[in-house]
C-alpha cells in the first residue's frame, strides 16, 4: 500500500468531454457516491465547465483542476488561459505535460517546466506528467526517457516547492495499444521514477512526493495497481467519465 506519509490522490481527466450541464450532472453523481476514506479526489473538466463545476462541488471535498495552462500571466496568446484565470474559476490543481499535449501539440520538457513553475508561483498544484511511448518501452528506454523528462520538466523548481507538486507516470504504451499494464511492472516503474527523484531532489522529497499511475486505470484493475507501495493514486481518463466506475477506483485507493 501507499506510504502513510503520502495521501492517495485519484484525479479524473475529462479531456474534451462534457458540456457545462453534463459536467455538473457528473459531479452531482460523484458527490452522492463519495466513499469517504483517506483518498483525495480531483476532477479536471474542460475550461468551459470549470466555473459551473466549481459551484457544484462546493463543500464536497472534491478538488478542481484545469487540464492545461499557459506560463505567461497575460498577453496576445489566442486560445490560451493563464494561471490567474483558472484559479479564479475555482481550480486548485492543473495538469501539465500530459502525453496528449506532448504528442499532439508539441509540448517540450522546457515548456512543461515553465507551466509548472507558473502554476506554483500562482498558487496552484501542478500535476506534472511523464511517460514513455511503446517504441521507447520496447527499446528498453523507459528509465532513460522518464529520467530525462523529470530532469527537464522539473527544472527550476526549488526543493521546498516540490511539496506542492504531484507527479503522474503515464505509460503511453498502455493507452489504446492493446498492451495491458500489470501491477508488478507498474511498481517497478514507479520505484525507478522515485529513485530518479532522489537523485534530483534528495530522498526526503522523493519519499514525500505522490506519483500517480496513468496507464488505463479502470475499476477492474484499480485495486491491484493502487495497492502497490509506490503507486500513490491514479490519473484516470475515460473511466472518470462514468460516475460509478470512477467511484470504484476512488474506493480502491483507500
PDB file of N, CA, C and O in Angstrom, residues 199-237:
ATOM      1  N   UNK A 199      17.758  11.362  -6.828  1.00  0.00           N
ATOM      2  CA  UNK A 199      18.968  11.966  -7.396  1.00  0.00           C
ATOM      3  C   UNK A 199      18.783  13.455  -7.676  1.00  0.00           C
ATOM      4  O   UNK A 199      19.739  14.234  -7.587  1.00  0.00           O
ATOM      5  N   UNK A 200      17.562  13.863  -7.996  1.00  0.00           N
ATOM      6  CA  UNK A 200      17.308  15.268  -8.333  1.00  0.00           C
ATOM      7  C   UNK A 200      17.075  16.135  -7.107  1.00  0.00           C
ATOM      8  O   UNK A 200      17.529  17.284  -7.049  1.00  0.00           O
ATOM      9  N   UNK A 201      16.338  15.608  -6.119  1.00  0.00           N
ATOM     10  CA  UNK A 201      15.883  16.450  -5.014  1.00  0.00           C
ATOM     11  C   UNK A 201      16.203  15.904  -3.631  1.00  0.00           C
ATOM     12  O   UNK A 201      15.899  16.553  -2.635  1.00  0.00           O
ATOM     13  N   UNK A 202      16.763  14.710  -3.559  1.00  0.00           N
ATOM     14  CA  UNK A 202      17.054  14.114  -2.262  1.00  0.00           C
ATOM     15  C   UNK A 202      15.949  13.169  -1.818  1.00  0.00           C
ATOM     16  O   UNK A 202      14.815  13.251  -2.280  1.00  0.00           O
ATOM     17  N   UNK A 203      16.289  12.254  -0.913  1.00  0.00           N
ATOM     18  CA  UNK A 203      15.340  11.216  -0.507  1.00  0.00           C
ATOM     19  C   UNK A 203      14.117  11.750   0.232  1.00  0.00           C
ATOM     20  O   UNK A 203      13.011  11.284  -0.007  1.00  0.00           O
ATOM     21  N   UNK A 204      14.250  12.712   1.148  1.00  0.00           N
ATOM     22  CA  UNK A 204      13.041  13.188   1.829  1.00  0.00           C
ATOM     23  C   UNK A 204      11.980  13.710   0.861  1.00  0.00           C
ATOM     24  O   UNK A 204      10.788  13.423   1.028  1.00  0.00           O
ATOM     25  N   UNK A 205      12.394  14.468  -0.148  1.00  0.00           N
ATOM     26  CA  UNK A 205      11.435  14.970  -1.139  1.00  0.00           C
ATOM     27  C   UNK A 205      10.837  13.810  -1.926  1.00  0.00           C
ATOM     28  O   UNK A 205       9.621  13.734  -2.122  1.00  0.00           O
ATOM     29  N   UNK A 206      11.689  12.899  -2.380  1.00  0.00           N
ATOM     30  CA  UNK A 206      11.224  11.783  -3.197  1.00  0.00           C
ATOM     31  C   UNK A 206      10.250  10.895  -2.439  1.00  0.00           C
ATOM     32  O   UNK A 206       9.258  10.412  -2.997  1.00  0.00           O
ATOM     33  N   UNK A 207      10.505  10.670  -1.174  1.00  0.00           N
ATOM     34  CA  UNK A 207       9.635   9.811  -0.381  1.00  0.00           C
ATOM     35  C   UNK A 207       8.307  10.489  -0.059  1.00  0.00           C
ATOM     36  O   UNK A 207       7.309   9.828   0.190  1.00  0.00           O
ATOM     37  N   UNK A 208       8.279  11.810  -0.072  1.00  0.00           N
ATOM     38  CA  UNK A 208       7.045  12.518   0.231  1.00  0.00           C
ATOM     39  C   UNK A 208       6.188  12.834  -0.980  1.00  0.00           C
ATOM     40  O   UNK A 208       5.006  13.156  -0.839  1.00  0.00           O
ATOM     41  N   UNK A 209       6.768  12.747  -2.183  1.00  0.00           N
ATOM     42  CA  UNK A 209       6.057  13.144  -3.389  1.00  0.00           C
ATOM     43  C   UNK A 209       5.109  12.056  -3.877  1.00  0.00           C
ATOM     44  O   UNK A 209       5.483  10.885  -3.946  1.00  0.00           O
ATOM     45  N   UNK A 210       3.899  12.433  -4.213  1.00  0.00           N
ATOM     46  CA  UNK A 210       2.924  11.476  -4.730  1.00  0.00           C
ATOM     47  C   UNK A 210       3.150  11.234  -6.217  1.00  0.00           C
ATOM     48  O   UNK A 210       3.276  12.180  -6.992  1.00  0.00           O
ATOM     49  N   UNK A 211       3.198   9.952  -6.601  1.00  0.00           N
ATOM     50  CA  UNK A 211       3.337   9.562  -8.008  1.00  0.00           C
ATOM     51  C   UNK A 211       2.077   8.796  -8.401  1.00  0.00           C
ATOM     52  O   UNK A 211       1.828   7.689  -7.898  1.00  0.00           O
ATOM     53  N   UNK A 212       1.269   9.392  -9.265  1.00  0.00           N
ATOM     54  CA  UNK A 212       0.036   8.768  -9.726  1.00  0.00           C
ATOM     55  C   UNK A 212       0.323   7.874 -10.917  1.00  0.00           C
ATOM     56  O   UNK A 212       1.270   8.105 -11.680  1.00  0.00           O
ATOM     57  N   UNK A 213      -0.510   6.867 -11.102  1.00  0.00           N
ATOM     58  CA  UNK A 213      -0.386   5.986 -12.262  1.00  0.00           C
ATOM     59  C   UNK A 213      -1.451   6.368 -13.287  1.00  0.00           C
ATOM     60  O   UNK A 213      -2.625   6.519 -12.942  1.00  0.00           O
ATOM     61  N   UNK A 214      -1.043   6.513 -14.550  1.00  0.00           N
ATOM     62  CA  UNK A 214      -1.974   6.960 -15.577  1.00  0.00           C
ATOM     63  C   UNK A 214      -2.081   6.030 -16.762  1.00  0.00           C
ATOM     64  O   UNK A 214      -2.267   6.484 -17.891  1.00  0.00           O
ATOM     65  N   UNK A 215      -1.974   4.737 -16.550  1.00  0.00           N
ATOM     66  CA  UNK A 215      -1.997   3.790 -17.662  1.00  0.00           C
ATOM     67  C   UNK A 215      -3.279   2.997 -17.751  1.00  0.00           C
ATOM     68  O   UNK A 215      -3.314   1.824 -17.375  1.00  0.00           O
ATOM     69  N   UNK A 216      -4.347   3.631 -18.221  1.00  0.00           N
ATOM     70  CA  UNK A 216      -5.635   2.949 -18.401  1.00  0.00           C
ATOM     71  C   UNK A 216      -6.135   2.289 -17.116  1.00  0.00           C
ATOM     72  O   UNK A 216      -6.399   1.085 -17.069  1.00  0.00           O
ATOM     73  N   UNK A 217      -6.248   3.096 -16.071  1.00  0.00           N
ATOM     74  CA  UNK A 217      -6.773   2.592 -14.799  1.00  0.00           C
ATOM     75  C   UNK A 217      -8.288   2.460 -14.897  1.00  0.00           C
ATOM     76  O   UNK A 217      -8.985   3.383 -15.326  1.00  0.00           O
ATOM     77  N   UNK A 218      -8.798   1.296 -14.511  1.00  0.00           N
ATOM     78  CA  UNK A 218     -10.226   1.011 -14.552  1.00  0.00           C
ATOM     79  C   UNK A 218     -10.640   0.359 -13.240  1.00  0.00           C
ATOM     80  O   UNK A 218      -9.800  -0.028 -12.429  1.00  0.00           O
ATOM     81  N   UNK A 219     -11.954   0.226 -13.061  1.00  0.00           N
ATOM     82  CA  UNK A 219     -12.462  -0.354 -11.817  1.00  0.00           C
ATOM     83  C   UNK A 219     -11.925  -1.760 -11.598  1.00  0.00           C
ATOM     84  O   UNK A 219     -11.646  -2.158 -10.458  1.00  0.00           O
ATOM     85  N   UNK A 220     -11.747  -2.541 -12.674  1.00  0.00           N
ATOM     86  CA  UNK A 220     -11.352  -3.941 -12.503  1.00  0.00           C
ATOM     87  C   UNK A 220      -9.858  -4.144 -12.271  1.00  0.00           C
ATOM     88  O   UNK A 220      -9.426  -5.247 -11.921  1.00  0.00           O
ATOM     89  N   UNK A 221      -9.028  -3.111 -12.463  1.00  0.00           N
ATOM     90  CA  UNK A 221      -7.605  -3.276 -12.170  1.00  0.00           C
ATOM     91  C   UNK A 221      -7.104  -2.303 -11.105  1.00  0.00           C
ATOM     92  O   UNK A 221      -5.940  -2.339 -10.716  1.00  0.00           O
ATOM     93  N   UNK A 222      -8.000  -1.428 -10.615  1.00  0.00           N
ATOM     94  CA  UNK A 222      -7.581  -0.364  -9.703  1.00  0.00           C
ATOM     95  C   UNK A 222      -7.034  -0.897  -8.384  1.00  0.00           C
ATOM     96  O   UNK A 222      -6.024  -0.406  -7.879  1.00  0.00           O
ATOM     97  N   UNK A 223      -7.699  -1.892  -7.823  1.00  0.00           N
ATOM     98  CA  UNK A 223      -7.304  -2.373  -6.501  1.00  0.00           C
ATOM     99  C   UNK A 223      -5.865  -2.886  -6.493  1.00  0.00           C
ATOM    100  O   UNK A 223      -5.072  -2.542  -5.601  1.00  0.00           O
ATOM    101  N   UNK A 224      -5.506  -3.688  -7.484  1.00  0.00           N
ATOM    102  CA  UNK A 224      -4.142  -4.232  -7.534  1.00  0.00           C
ATOM    103  C   UNK A 224      -3.121  -3.146  -7.851  1.00  0.00           C
ATOM    104  O   UNK A 224      -2.056  -3.088  -7.239  1.00  0.00           O
ATOM    105  N   UNK A 225      -3.442  -2.284  -8.828  1.00  0.00           N
ATOM    106  CA  UNK A 225      -2.499  -1.228  -9.197  1.00  0.00           C
ATOM    107  C   UNK A 225      -2.264  -0.267  -8.036  1.00  0.00           C
ATOM    108  O   UNK A 225      -1.120   0.068  -7.716  1.00  0.00           O
ATOM    109  N   UNK A 226      -3.349   0.160  -7.397  1.00  0.00           N
ATOM    110  CA  UNK A 226      -3.235   1.152  -6.339  1.00  0.00           C
ATOM    111  C   UNK A 226      -2.751   0.541  -5.025  1.00  0.00           C
ATOM    112  O   UNK A 226      -2.454   1.266  -4.079  1.00  0.00           O
ATOM    113  N   UNK A 227      -2.662  -0.781  -4.977  1.00  0.00           N
ATOM    114  CA  UNK A 227      -2.122  -1.446  -3.807  1.00  0.00           C
ATOM    115  C   UNK A 227      -0.612  -1.529  -3.792  1.00  0.00           C
ATOM    116  O   UNK A 227      -0.025  -1.987  -2.807  1.00  0.00           O
ATOM    117  N   UNK A 228       0.033  -1.079  -4.863  1.00  0.00           N
ATOM    118  CA  UNK A 228       1.496  -1.131  -4.928  1.00  0.00           C
ATOM    119  C   UNK A 228       2.101  -0.020  -4.067  1.00  0.00           C
ATOM    120  O   UNK A 228       1.566   1.085  -3.998  1.00  0.00           O
ATOM    121  N   UNK A 229       3.218  -0.302  -3.404  1.00  0.00           N
ATOM    122  CA  UNK A 229       3.747   0.650  -2.416  1.00  0.00           C
ATOM    123  C   UNK A 229       4.176   1.997  -2.972  1.00  0.00           C
ATOM    124  O   UNK A 229       4.168   2.989  -2.242  1.00  0.00           O
ATOM    125  N   UNK A 230       4.553   2.049  -4.233  1.00  0.00           N
ATOM    126  CA  UNK A 230       4.992   3.325  -4.795  1.00  0.00           C
ATOM    127  C   UNK A 230       3.962   3.956  -5.730  1.00  0.00           C
ATOM    128  O   UNK A 230       4.255   4.956  -6.387  1.00  0.00           O
ATOM    129  N   UNK A 231       2.767   3.392  -5.795  1.00  0.00           N
ATOM    130  CA  UNK A 231       1.671   3.955  -6.599  1.00  0.00           C
ATOM    131  C   UNK A 231       0.752   4.699  -5.644  1.00  0.00           C
ATOM    132  O   UNK A 231       0.089   4.094  -4.804  1.00  0.00           O
ATOM    133  N   UNK A 232       0.706   6.020  -5.775  1.00  0.00           N
ATOM    134  CA  UNK A 232       0.030   6.872  -4.793  1.00  0.00           C
ATOM    135  C   UNK A 232      -1.304   7.411  -5.277  1.00  0.00           C
ATOM    136  O   UNK A 232      -1.778   8.444  -4.793  1.00  0.00           O
ATOM    137  N   UNK A 233      -1.901   6.724  -6.226  1.00  0.00           N
ATOM    138  CA  UNK A 233      -3.172   7.168  -6.771  1.00  0.00           C
ATOM    139  C   UNK A 233      -3.182   6.995  -8.272  1.00  0.00           C
ATOM    140  O   UNK A 233      -2.340   6.294  -8.836  1.00  0.00           O
ATOM    141  N   UNK A 234      -4.131   7.651  -8.918  1.00  0.00           N
ATOM    142  CA  UNK A 234      -4.306   7.435 -10.352  1.00  0.00           C
ATOM    143  C   UNK A 234      -4.724   8.712 -11.056  1.00  0.00           C
ATOM    144  O   UNK A 234      -5.467   9.535 -10.497  1.00  0.00           O
ATOM    145  N   UNK A 235      -4.234   8.877 -12.279  1.00  0.00           N
ATOM    146  CA  UNK A 235      -4.736   9.890 -13.199  1.00  0.00           C
ATOM    147  C   UNK A 235      -5.597   9.132 -14.196  1.00  0.00           C
ATOM    148  O   UNK A 235      -5.090   8.378 -15.026  1.00  0.00           O
ATOM    149  N   UNK A 236      -6.918   9.306 -14.089  1.00  0.00           N
ATOM    150  CA  UNK A 236      -7.880   8.464 -14.788  1.00  0.00           C
ATOM    151  C   UNK A 236      -8.463   9.227 -15.977  1.00  0.00           C
ATOM    152  O   UNK A 236      -8.910  10.369 -15.825  1.00  0.00           O
ATOM    153  N   UNK A 237      -8.479   8.583 -17.143  1.00  0.00           N
ATOM    154  CA  UNK A 237      -9.051   9.199 -18.338  1.00  0.00           C
ATOM    155  C   UNK A 237     -10.491   8.797 -18.545  1.00  0.00           C
ATOM    156  O   UNK A 237     -11.396   9.268 -17.866  1.00  0.00           O
TER     157      UNK A 237
END
